[in-house]
Structures are given as structure tokens and as C-alpha cells.
GROMACS .gro file of C-alpha atoms in nm:
model
  339
    1MET     CA    1   8.647 -12.112  -0.254
    2ARG     CA    2   8.891 -12.191   0.023
    3ILE     CA    3   8.797 -12.165   0.390
    4THR     CA    4   9.103 -12.210   0.610
    5TRP     CA    5   9.091 -12.295   0.979
    6LEU     CA    6   9.391 -12.222   1.203
    7PHE     CA    7   9.387 -12.431   1.522
    8GLY     CA    8   9.570 -12.363   1.847
    9ASN     CA    9   9.595 -12.531   2.186
   10GLY     CA   10   9.238 -12.431   2.273
   11LEU     CA   11   9.114 -12.715   2.053
   12ASP     CA   12   9.307 -12.978   2.254
   13LEU     CA   13   9.195 -12.821   2.581
   14SER     CA   14   8.831 -12.839   2.465
   15TYR     CA   15   8.870 -13.216   2.430
   16GLY     CA   16   8.994 -13.241   2.787
   17LEU     CA   17   9.361 -13.285   2.706
   18LYS     CA   18   9.589 -13.140   2.973
   19THR     CA   19   9.810 -12.951   2.729
   20SER     CA   20   9.865 -12.622   2.914
   21TYR     CA   21  10.208 -12.534   3.052
   22PHE     CA   22  10.064 -12.557   3.404
   23HIS     CA   23   9.996 -12.926   3.341
   24PHE     CA   24  10.338 -12.971   3.181
   25TYR     CA   25  10.503 -12.806   3.481
   26LYS     CA   26  10.352 -13.065   3.712
   27TYR     CA   27  10.495 -13.335   3.482
   28LEU     CA   28  10.840 -13.176   3.510
   29LEU     CA   29  10.815 -13.184   3.886
   30GLU     CA   30  10.761 -13.559   3.866
   31LEU     CA   31  11.069 -13.590   3.647
   32GLU     CA   32  11.265 -13.390   3.905
   33LYS     CA   33  11.173 -13.648   4.170
   34GLN     CA   34  11.322 -13.914   3.943
   35ASN     CA   35  11.636 -13.703   3.889
   36LEU     CA   36  11.559 -13.683   3.517
   37ILE     CA   37  11.568 -13.303   3.523
   38THR     CA   38  11.741 -13.074   3.769
   39GLU     CA   39  11.763 -12.705   3.851
   40GLU     CA   40  12.081 -12.690   3.644
   41ASN     CA   41  11.843 -12.648   3.354
   42ILE     CA   42  11.802 -12.271   3.337
   43ILE     CA   43  11.450 -12.283   3.197
   44PHE     CA   44  11.321 -12.536   3.449
   45LEU     CA   45  11.483 -12.341   3.736
   46GLN     CA   46  11.301 -12.021   3.639
   47LEU     CA   47  10.978 -12.207   3.569
   48LYS     CA   48  10.987 -12.361   3.913
   49HIS     CA   49  11.079 -12.032   4.078
   50ASP     CA   50  10.791 -11.849   3.906
   51PHE     CA   51  10.529 -12.109   4.000
   52GLU     CA   52  10.648 -12.122   4.360
   53LYS     CA   53  10.604 -11.743   4.372
   54HIS     CA   54  10.256 -11.773   4.217
   55LYS     CA   55  10.374 -11.603   3.900
   56GLU     CA   56  10.247 -11.875   3.667
   57ASP     CA   57  10.082 -11.615   3.447
   58LEU     CA   58  10.430 -11.534   3.321
   59TRP     CA   59  10.418 -11.870   3.144
   60SER     CA   60  10.078 -11.827   2.979
   61ASP     CA   61  10.283 -11.782   2.661
   62TYR     CA   62  10.582 -12.014   2.698
   63GLU     CA   63  10.754 -11.886   2.388
   64THR     CA   64  10.737 -11.524   2.499
   65ARG     CA   65  10.885 -11.632   2.832
   66LEU     CA   66  11.176 -11.801   2.653
   67GLY     CA   67  11.271 -11.467   2.500
   68GLU     CA   68  11.254 -11.302   2.844
   69LEU     CA   69  11.479 -11.568   2.996
   70THR     CA   70  11.766 -11.465   2.770
   71THR     CA   71  11.837 -11.196   3.031
   72LEU     CA   72  11.968 -11.482   3.252
   73ILE     CA   73  12.247 -11.581   3.017
   74SER     CA   74  12.563 -11.444   2.864
   75GLU     CA   75  12.693 -11.503   2.513
   76GLN     CA   76  12.910 -11.785   2.652
   77GLN     CA   77  12.599 -11.960   2.786
   78ILE     CA   78  12.397 -11.963   2.462
   79GLU     CA   79  12.486 -12.325   2.383
   80LYS     CA   80  12.386 -12.435   2.733
   81PHE     CA   81  12.058 -12.242   2.700
   82GLU     CA   82  11.992 -12.417   2.370
   83ASN     CA   83  12.070 -12.757   2.524
   84ASP     CA   84  11.837 -12.683   2.817
   85LYS     CA   85  11.563 -12.584   2.572
   86ILE     CA   86  11.618 -12.903   2.374
   87GLN     CA   87  11.580 -13.105   2.694
   88ILE     CA   88  11.251 -12.926   2.775
   89ASP     CA   89  11.127 -12.967   2.417
   90LEU     CA   90  11.192 -13.340   2.425
   91PHE     CA   91  11.016 -13.378   2.760
   92LEU     CA   92  10.722 -13.182   2.618
   93ASN     CA   93  10.710 -13.419   2.323
   94ASP     CA   94  10.699 -13.721   2.559
   95TYR     CA   95  10.435 -13.557   2.774
   96LEU     CA   96  10.209 -13.473   2.482
   97LYS     CA   97  10.243 -13.823   2.337
   98ASN     CA   98  10.115 -13.967   2.666
   99GLU     CA   99   9.841 -13.706   2.692
  100GLU     CA  100   9.735 -13.771   2.335
  101LYS     CA  101   9.640 -14.126   2.438
  102ASN     CA  102   9.351 -13.970   2.633
  103LEU     CA  103   9.205 -13.819   2.316
  104LYS     CA  104   8.855 -13.955   2.256
  105ILE     CA  105   8.693 -13.869   1.925
  106ASP     CA  106   8.436 -14.096   1.762
  107GLU     CA  107   8.559 -14.107   1.403
  108ASN     CA  108   8.210 -14.203   1.291
  109GLN     CA  109   8.085 -13.866   1.415
  110THR     CA  110   8.351 -13.643   1.269
  111GLN     CA  111   8.160 -13.552   0.951
  112LYS     CA  112   7.866 -13.438   1.163
  113ILE     CA  113   8.097 -13.245   1.395
  114LEU     CA  114   8.257 -13.068   1.100
  115THR     CA  115   7.929 -12.991   0.930
  116ASN     CA  116   7.787 -12.839   1.248
  117SER     CA  117   8.101 -12.636   1.311
  118PHE     CA  118   8.143 -12.516   0.953
  119ASN     CA  119   7.787 -12.390   0.950
  120GLN     CA  120   7.875 -12.159   1.240
  121ILE     CA  121   8.054 -11.940   0.987
  122ILE     CA  122   7.717 -11.795   0.885
  123LYS     CA  123   7.579 -11.788   1.237
  124CYS     CA  124   7.774 -11.491   1.372
  125SER     CA  125   7.636 -11.293   1.663
  126ARG     CA  126   7.588 -10.983   1.440
  127LEU     CA  127   7.364 -10.984   1.135
  128VAL     CA  128   7.592 -10.735   0.955
  129ASP     CA  129   7.872 -10.992   0.975
  130ASN     CA  130   7.651 -11.273   0.848
  131ASN     CA  131   7.546 -11.058   0.554
  132GLN     CA  132   7.906 -10.986   0.466
  133ILE     CA  133   8.003 -11.353   0.479
  134ASN     CA  134   7.700 -11.462   0.278
  135GLU     CA  135   7.781 -11.209   0.008
  136LEU     CA  136   8.136 -11.341  -0.019
  137ILE     CA  137   8.000 -11.695  -0.046
  138ARG     CA  138   7.746 -11.579  -0.311
  139VAL     CA  139   8.021 -11.432  -0.524
  140ASN     CA  140   8.210 -11.762  -0.505
  141SER     CA  141   7.907 -11.990  -0.530
  142GLN     CA  142   8.020 -12.151  -0.856
  143SER     CA  143   8.332 -12.301  -0.703
  144HIS     CA  144   8.389 -12.594  -0.471
  145PHE     CA  145   8.439 -12.530  -0.101
  146LYS     CA  146   8.787 -12.632   0.002
  147PHE     CA  147   8.821 -12.666   0.380
  148THR     CA  148   9.183 -12.645   0.488
  149ALA     CA  149   9.317 -12.707   0.840
  150ILE     CA  150   9.641 -12.555   0.957
  151SER     CA  151   9.739 -12.681   1.302
  152PHE     CA  152   9.969 -12.486   1.530
  153ASN     CA  153   9.954 -12.788   1.764
  154TYR     CA  154  10.164 -13.103   1.760
  155THR     CA  155   9.892 -13.355   1.852
  156LYS     CA  156   9.683 -13.549   1.599
  157THR     CA  157   9.348 -13.398   1.706
  158VAL     CA  158   9.297 -13.209   1.383
  159SER     CA  159   9.388 -13.510   1.168
  160ILE     CA  160   9.127 -13.722   1.345
  161LEU     CA  161   8.862 -13.457   1.292
  162TRP     CA  162   8.951 -13.401   0.929
  163GLY     CA  163   9.020 -13.763   0.847
  164ASN     CA  164   9.296 -13.889   0.625
  165ASN     CA  165   9.095 -14.117   0.395
  166PRO     CA  166   9.110 -13.967   0.044
  167ASN     CA  167   8.778 -14.131  -0.046
  168LEU     CA  168   8.607 -13.921   0.217
  169LEU     CA  169   8.755 -13.595   0.103
  170ASN     CA  170   8.569 -13.568  -0.225
  171SER     CA  171   8.235 -13.706  -0.097
  172PHE     CA  172   8.204 -13.460   0.188
  173LYS     CA  173   7.886 -13.251   0.157
  174LEU     CA  174   7.825 -12.932   0.347
  175ASN     CA  175   7.462 -12.855   0.430
  176GLY     CA  176   7.316 -12.509   0.464
  177TYR     CA  177   7.530 -12.325   0.207
  178PRO     CA  178   7.392 -12.180  -0.118
  179THR     CA  179   7.593 -12.398  -0.351
  180SER     CA  180   7.526 -12.714  -0.543
  181HIS     CA  181   7.889 -12.819  -0.538
  182SER     CA  182   8.049 -13.069  -0.308
  183SER     CA  183   8.301 -12.964  -0.046
  184ILE     CA  184   8.656 -13.090  -0.021
  185LEU     CA  185   8.844 -13.157   0.299
  186GLU     CA  186   9.211 -13.113   0.239
  187ILE     CA  187   9.458 -13.314   0.445
  188PRO     CA  188   9.565 -13.104   0.749
  189PHE     CA  189   9.892 -12.913   0.747
  190TYR     CA  190  10.101 -12.907   1.065
  191LEU     CA  191  10.280 -12.575   1.058
  192HIS     CA  192  10.504 -12.644   1.356
  193GLY     CA  193  10.564 -13.012   1.307
  194THR     CA  194  10.419 -13.314   1.487
  195LEU     CA  195  10.505 -13.542   1.778
  196GLU     CA  196  10.638 -13.799   1.534
  197ASP     CA  197  10.856 -13.609   1.286
  198GLY     CA  198  11.120 -13.472   1.526
  199GLN     CA  199  11.054 -13.122   1.397
  200MET     CA  200  10.855 -12.955   1.673
  201ILE     CA  201  10.900 -12.581   1.630
  202ILE     CA  202  10.904 -12.385   1.957
  203GLY     CA  203  11.049 -12.035   1.967
  204VAL     CA  204  11.004 -11.659   1.937
  205ASN     CA  205  10.917 -11.448   1.638
  206ASP     CA  206  11.218 -11.215   1.605
  207PHE     CA  207  11.490 -11.016   1.784
  208SER     CA  208  11.232 -10.782   1.942
  209GLN     CA  209  11.142 -11.070   2.176
  210ILE     CA  210  11.500 -11.129   2.284
  211LYS     CA  211  11.511 -10.929   2.608
  212ASN     CA  212  11.886 -10.954   2.653
  213GLU     CA  213  12.009 -10.646   2.463
  214GLU     CA  214  12.360 -10.785   2.437
  215LEU     CA  215  12.235 -11.092   2.250
  216LYS     CA  216  12.000 -10.929   2.003
  217ASN     CA  217  12.250 -10.968   1.720
  218SER     CA  218  12.352 -11.323   1.804
  219THR     CA  219  12.326 -11.553   1.504
  220GLU     CA  220  12.374 -11.852   1.733
  221LEU     CA  221  12.076 -11.754   1.944
  222SER     CA  222  11.853 -11.670   1.649
  223GLU     CA  223  11.919 -12.015   1.499
  224ALA     CA  224  11.817 -12.174   1.827
  225LEU     CA  225  11.513 -11.961   1.908
  226PHE     CA  226  11.359 -11.800   1.597
  227LYS     CA  227  11.065 -11.988   1.450
  228SER     CA  228  11.153 -11.878   1.099
  229SER     CA  229  11.509 -12.007   1.145
  230LEU     CA  230  11.393 -12.337   1.292
  231LEU     CA  231  11.143 -12.381   1.009
  232ASN     CA  232  11.416 -12.317   0.754
  233GLN     CA  233  11.640 -12.567   0.925
  234ALA     CA  234  11.363 -12.826   0.904
  235GLY     CA  235  11.361 -12.768   0.530
  236GLN     CA  236  10.997 -12.860   0.473
  237LEU     CA  237  10.900 -12.522   0.322
  238HIS     CA  238  10.632 -12.474   0.585
  239LEU     CA  239  10.653 -12.096   0.573
  240GLU     CA  240  10.604 -12.099   0.197
  241GLN     CA  241  10.314 -12.345   0.227
  242PHE     CA  242  10.144 -12.133   0.493
  243THR     CA  243  10.179 -11.822   0.278
  244SER     CA  244  10.049 -11.998  -0.030
  245LEU     CA  245   9.741 -12.133   0.153
  246ILE     CA  246   9.651 -11.802   0.312
  247ASN     CA  247   9.692 -11.621  -0.022
  248GLU     CA  248   9.436 -11.862  -0.172
  249THR     CA  249   9.182 -11.826   0.111
  250GLU     CA  250   8.859 -11.625   0.110
  251ILE     CA  251   8.756 -11.694   0.471
  252ILE     CA  252   9.024 -11.736   0.739
  253CYS     CA  253   8.909 -11.873   1.077
  254THR     CA  254   9.119 -11.906   1.391
  255TYR     CA  255   9.011 -12.130   1.678
  256GLY     CA  256   9.195 -12.185   2.006
  257LEU     CA  257   9.470 -11.938   1.921
  258SER     CA  258   9.576 -11.645   2.137
  259ILE     CA  259   9.690 -11.426   1.841
  260GLY     CA  260  10.017 -11.383   2.033
  261LYS     CA  261  10.328 -11.188   1.946
  262THR     CA  262  10.544 -11.500   1.897
  263ASP     CA  263  10.333 -11.579   1.588
  264SER     CA  264  10.357 -11.225   1.452
  265TYR     CA  265  10.503 -11.352   1.122
  266TYR     CA  266  10.180 -11.537   1.047
  267TRP     CA  267   9.947 -11.249   1.144
  268LYS     CA  268  10.140 -11.023   0.902
  269ILE     CA  269  10.073 -11.267   0.621
  270ILE     CA  270   9.703 -11.275   0.706
  271LYS     CA  271   9.695 -10.895   0.726
  272GLU     CA  272   9.848 -10.871   0.380
  273ARG     CA  273   9.585 -11.111   0.246
  274LEU     CA  274   9.308 -10.891   0.389
  275LEU     CA  275   9.468 -10.582   0.239
  276LYS     CA  276   9.499 -10.730  -0.109
  277SER     CA  277   9.163 -10.905  -0.131
  278LYS     CA  278   8.805 -10.909  -0.003
  279SER     CA  279   8.886 -11.200   0.229
  280ILE     CA  280   8.737 -11.213   0.577
  281LEU     CA  281   8.905 -11.309   0.906
  282ILE     CA  282   8.693 -11.468   1.182
  283ILE     CA  283   8.864 -11.497   1.518
  284TYR     CA  284   8.687 -11.744   1.750
  285TYR     CA  285   8.818 -11.621   2.083
  286TYR     CA  286   8.783 -11.771   2.431
  287ASP     CA  287   8.768 -11.570   2.750
  288LYS     CA  288   8.678 -11.756   3.067
  289THR     CA  289   8.570 -11.432   3.239
  290TYR     CA  290   8.338 -11.326   2.957
  291VAL     CA  291   7.962 -11.306   3.022
  292ASN     CA  292   7.733 -11.193   2.740
  293ALA     CA  293   7.543 -10.958   2.966
  294HIS     CA  294   7.586 -10.620   2.799
  295ILE     CA  295   7.665 -10.495   2.451
  296SER     CA  296   7.941 -10.269   2.587
  297LEU     CA  297   8.115 -10.566   2.747
  298THR     CA  298   8.101 -10.759   2.419
  299ASN     CA  299   8.227 -10.453   2.228
  300ARG     CA  300   8.513 -10.413   2.477
  301ILE     CA  301   8.646 -10.765   2.428
  302THR     CA  302   8.595 -10.737   2.051
  303ASN     CA  303   8.808 -10.422   2.043
  304GLN     CA  304   9.076 -10.583   2.263
  305VAL     CA  305   9.112 -10.883   2.034
  306LYS     CA  306   9.119 -10.667   1.722
  307SER     CA  307   9.380 -10.440   1.880
  308LYS     CA  308   9.591 -10.746   1.959
  309PHE     CA  309   9.575 -10.855   1.596
  310TYR     CA  310   9.661 -10.505   1.470
  311SER     CA  311   9.954 -10.477   1.711
  312ASN     CA  312  10.098 -10.823   1.643
  313SER     CA  313  10.054 -10.791   1.266
  314GLU     CA  314  10.217 -10.444   1.284
  315ALA     CA  315   9.924 -10.283   1.104
  316THR     CA  316   9.946  -9.911   1.035
  317ASP     CA  317   9.650  -9.676   1.097
  318ASP     CA  318   9.576  -9.672   0.726
  319GLU     CA  319   9.586 -10.051   0.709
  320ILE     CA  320   9.358 -10.082   1.014
  321GLU     CA  321   9.105  -9.853   0.848
  322ARG     CA  322   9.107 -10.070   0.535
  323ILE     CA  323   9.060 -10.410   0.704
  324LYS     CA  324   8.874 -10.338   1.030
  325ASP     CA  325   8.527 -10.423   0.894
  326ARG     CA  326   8.645 -10.759   0.759
  327ILE     CA  327   8.771 -10.883   1.093
  328ILE     CA  328   8.497 -11.058   1.292
  329ILE     CA  329   8.536 -11.156   1.661
  330GLU     CA  330   8.317 -11.435   1.795
  331VAL     CA  331   8.354 -11.501   2.168
  332ASN     CA  332   8.325 -11.838   2.347
  333HIS     CA  333   8.188 -12.058   2.071
  334GLU     CA  334   8.215 -12.429   2.133
  335LEU     CA  335   8.314 -12.569   1.793
  336PHE     CA  336   8.439 -12.904   1.669
  337LEU     CA  337   8.285 -13.095   1.962
  338PRO     CA  338   8.016 -13.364   1.960
  339GLU     CA  339   7.666 -13.244   2.042
   0.00000   0.00000   0.00000
């Protein structure tokens, strides 16, 4: 039985790493003082303008904003736009490498951290969800648990938590589950590349996110901005590997991910898995304004997150009806942290 965890930037933020684009913006300002980046960079110019006008929320999803910025360029400026993006990408790589040095995880505690976090799967806020998960586990109780990590991040946080020592993978035991079999930790998979491999993938999902109507059919722009195109150029078969893993997964968990439109391709794959199997999706969602004070407030945010998944996976009304009861929303859980 495979249980796959998809990790986003929320994991790094929970460890105190300053990996938001607000923090990165301040780093770019320091580079500007050193004349290492100037306002000739179209992306930096707009980033600076938006922050000075207190419109930083426009950059809560950097990749979506990239698609919007295409309205600032003509077909003749695509190559410059790509070069400007490359410059920003490389600065982001440098920034994250420096920030990664602040990562503090006691590797002697990681097995305990994982065990505590994995057990949260059967500690949902609603009993009906727990019963559904336990039934799925019961049906698969004769198989090993395979815990897979897919990181949407570039930092090594997930690798440290999972560990890369093959001797530890087979000896890992998970407490609290109705199975006599050992659990296996599979070496993490970095969907969008790492800080070391020169293959950081940053871009939009498809032409619908290119806001410049005149450039929607530009092959040059799609090769520079589309995640699927960038992944194909990298040639590591990451899209195929992601699809294969999801199609072999019974419980899919997301943590620290916004379920945004720029990752629509992946949500469609997960939707298809839910449609073709009895798999369950658990979205661990963070909302800094959320207070568990009333059932209607909890229900409201649950519906909002589900609607976001339906929209960004392009689910039809019929598909929504078929999968809605197997999507579980858990709000503001602190997972994968020391006690």
C-alpha cells in the first residue's frame, strides 16, 4: 500500500526558512544596491513597483504572476523576458542555497517525527473520514506500507526528513496501524528539480495563464514558461514518474501546497486517480486567519479548498459527485516537526 506525500513551500516555512517571495524580494533589493540587478529586468521592475504600491499579494503565486507579466512584452521581447527570468531564477537558486544553511533538523529524531506525522492520517477531525481511511487500510493490510515523498520544493528539507540511508528504509516501523508488516521509506522524488542539478522548474501550467493574447500561440514563450515543456527539456521523465507514482497510490496527502492553478497538470492526474480507484486525497491546508470556533467556519474553508481543487483539476459536475467524499480537508495541522 503506497501513501504518497506531496510537499510544498509550507514545509520549509514551518522550519523557519525564509522562502517566501517577500523574503526573496528583500534579497533582490540588496542585489540592486550592489548593481547586480537593475530595473532593466522586466520582472524585477514590476516586482519592485508592486511592492512599493503595497500590492505584494499579487506575488503570492510567483508563477501565476509571470503569466500576467507577459502583457508587458511584445513578440520581439520574448527572448529578453526569458533572459530576465533566467536571471531571477539563478538569483533565487543562490538565495535558497544560503537560506538552506539555516535548516536545523536533528537527523536522530527524524524517525520519530515521521512516525508521529504519519499517524495523523488516522487522526482526522471527523470520525467519518477516519473510518473511511481505516477501511482502506484494512483492505490493504496484507501489503507493506510504502511512504513516498514528492517535493515541489528545491531545498533538501524532505531528503533530511526521509533520510537517504538504504539500511534505514527497510527497517522503518510504523506504530499504530493494523498491520504486521514493516514500512518502507522510498527515497524522495524532486518533481521540479533541486538547487544542485541546474534543473529548477519555474513556470506556468498552460496557455490559459499567458495573459498576453497576442502571445498565446508562441512556441518560443511556451518553451520558456510552460512547466511541462521545461520538464521535457530537462529530459528526466519527471512527469512520467509523477504519474506512475500517483497511479500506484492509495492515500495521497498534500502538505504546504496551495493547490494553485500553475500546478493544474498535477491536480488533473490526482483527480483521474480518484476517479479510477478508491484512493483518498487528504489536503493538509494552512490558513493563518482560521480559528476553529464554529462548525460553519470550518465547513466554509473546507468547501473553499475543495472548490479550488475541483476548479484547478478541471473536474466536471459528474466527476465532483464521484470523488467529493474521498477528498478530506484538514486545516492547520503542524506535521513533520519535532515535538
